[in-house]
Amino acid sequence: MKIVFAASECTPLAKTGGLADVVGALPRELAKLGHEVTVYLPFYARIRRHVEGEPKYAVQSITIPFRYYNRFVGVVDGGERDGVQYYFIDCPELFDRRELYGPAGGEYRDNAERFGLFCRAVIEASKLLGVPDVFHVHDWQAALIPVYLRTTYASDPALHSAATVLTIHNAAYQGKFPPNTIEDLLFPWDLFTMDKVEHFDHFNFLKGGLVFSDLLTTVSRKYAEEIQTAEFGEQLDGVLRNRARDLRGILNGVDYAHWNPAIDGHLAAHYTPEHLDGKRVCRADLLHAFGLEKVADTMPVMGIVSRLAGQKGFDIVAGIAEEIADRDVAVVVLGTGDPYHENLFRGWAFRHPDSVAVQIRYDETLAHKIEAGADMFLMPSRYEPCGLNQIYSLKYGTVPIVRATGGLDDTIEEWDAGKGTGTGFKFAGYNPSDLLAEIDRALEAFRDKEGWTRLMRNGMARDYGWSGPAREYARTYEEAAQRRA
Ligand code: ADP
Ligand code: GLC
């Protein structure tokens, strides 16, 4: 099949979170299965820097009309890699900026225009470069593609048989804009009703995508159920329940070409389940990177790599920060996010310089060093659509401690010391005391060296590669295309 991916992130070109990892890996896996895959991204400043020399244009100029003016965009030919063709939507006024979405945790004021233009430009570009069987669009930034196709472009014969699949990576980010965005993007006002894009008196891009796509997916089975409830639905649970029969949970895979301790180029040493010695070297290297060289050999190291946002559950960590610091455990944290969370971690490290260390920045290499060098990995998320770091941790023999929600619940199995089964530690209640009890269980288990090695190897033996999920997506595309036909 011919598939067009439209997304706002893609590893290694532009990344703020797991969406980029998915868009970086899934198209390549689909290409391996024989599909013809094209990926469209906005031509951000950081992607421009990836391009050697002058950008090569596949399309010189496409006119995108707005209410009071036109914008003119080019389509940069990003070339083919691993069987996947990349195109970048070039509109310097909107995309040639430092950040993808806005300054530190904030939003650019013109994001409706930026991603509205992106969606329309992808449709126009594909009319020139190849209309696919299926548009696979990701999150609110690409969610207007199905809306445009079924409204503005509804009578365009070139696009009539193109199906759409929308993947929800995070239902909390919806792209909500004032009502007159309808006019700015030249949509008819009759779209602005409760059964279409109107949502609490806003134009909600994600809701539009949920209503107009042929099929919907999200990134784990558990999250597919959760978002149909008031607790996790972010006020879209009603819309999602209406489309329950068209919604599939497909667990994300992991790109083991990048996340595998046997070959990972970021590490001080390599290791495998049979030969774990290298992990000691990685641990020493990690402690050095965080200035914690004095941490005793017998003391476990607990790692965190995360966007520092409310979703990730660090407010319950704050509730027991002193108790954790009193335990026999060192903590290393890498993350960026909102000022509240950044300061929370800075303060924690400041009070416990010998056992807690924090780096507030985005650093790919350090993320890999934590996966490899830590003994445990903490993800106490309030909600987690899939979560990738706990799956990376399994491969690195770094035992996850997670809250039983979304993809964390689907991927981690509680350790049973008696039977020697399980891959990590999982607690249910979203509160500091349940979290602390689970950390204590992990620390207790760590003291039994033989059991712990077994636990590490159980996780390392799990296979979360992309080949299974890619086949599930391919089946979903087939189904979407059949419905169109
Ligand atoms: P989310 O997409 O919600 O942020 P995921 O667990 O799906 O959560 O993916 C997060 C991805 O972003 C992982 O690849 C992780 O390593 C990476 N990441 C998050 N914060 C940082 C950081 N400060 N430095 C480097 N990588 C980070
Ligand atoms: C989102 C979710 C995360 C998921 C990622 C990739 O950012 O927060 O749980 O793993 O998308 O699907």
Tab-separated table of C-alpha atoms and ligand atoms in Angstrom, residues 17-19 22 139 169-170 219 252 307 311-312 383-388, ligand 2:
chain	number	residue	atom	x	y	z
A	17	GLY	CA	9.119	12.955	23.219
A	18	GLY	CA	8.093	9.439	22.284
A	19	LEU	CA	6.059	10.540	19.242
A	22	VAL	CA	7.469	6.145	16.801
A	139	ASP	CA	-1.828	13.770	17.284
A	169	HIS	CA	-0.312	9.534	21.304
A	170	ASN	CA	-1.644	11.678	24.125
A	219	VAL	CA	-0.585	3.398	21.607
A	252	ASN	CA	4.355	0.907	20.385
A	307	ARG	CA	9.554	15.369	30.220
A	311	GLN	CA	1.356	13.614	33.397
A	312	LYS	CA	4.525	11.964	34.665
A	383	TYR	CA	-1.400	8.429	33.041
A	384	GLU	CA	0.823	7.016	30.275
A	385	PRO	CA	-0.515	6.289	26.783
A	386	CYS	CA	2.366	3.906	26.105
A	387	GLY	CA	5.652	5.041	27.575
A	388	LEU	CA	8.862	4.003	25.890
B	2	GLC	C1	3.112	10.328	23.993
B	2	GLC	C2	2.846	9.607	25.302
B	2	GLC	C3	3.749	8.424	25.545
B	2	GLC	C4	3.920	7.589	24.281
B	2	GLC	C5	4.397	8.483	23.146
B	2	GLC	C6	4.604	7.723	21.844
B	2	GLC	O1	4.015	11.363	24.098
B	2	GLC	O2	2.895	10.494	26.402
B	2	GLC	O3	3.218	7.611	26.581
B	2	GLC	O4	4.857	6.555	24.509
B	2	GLC	O5	3.458	9.480	22.904
B	2	GLC	O6	3.433	7.083	21.410
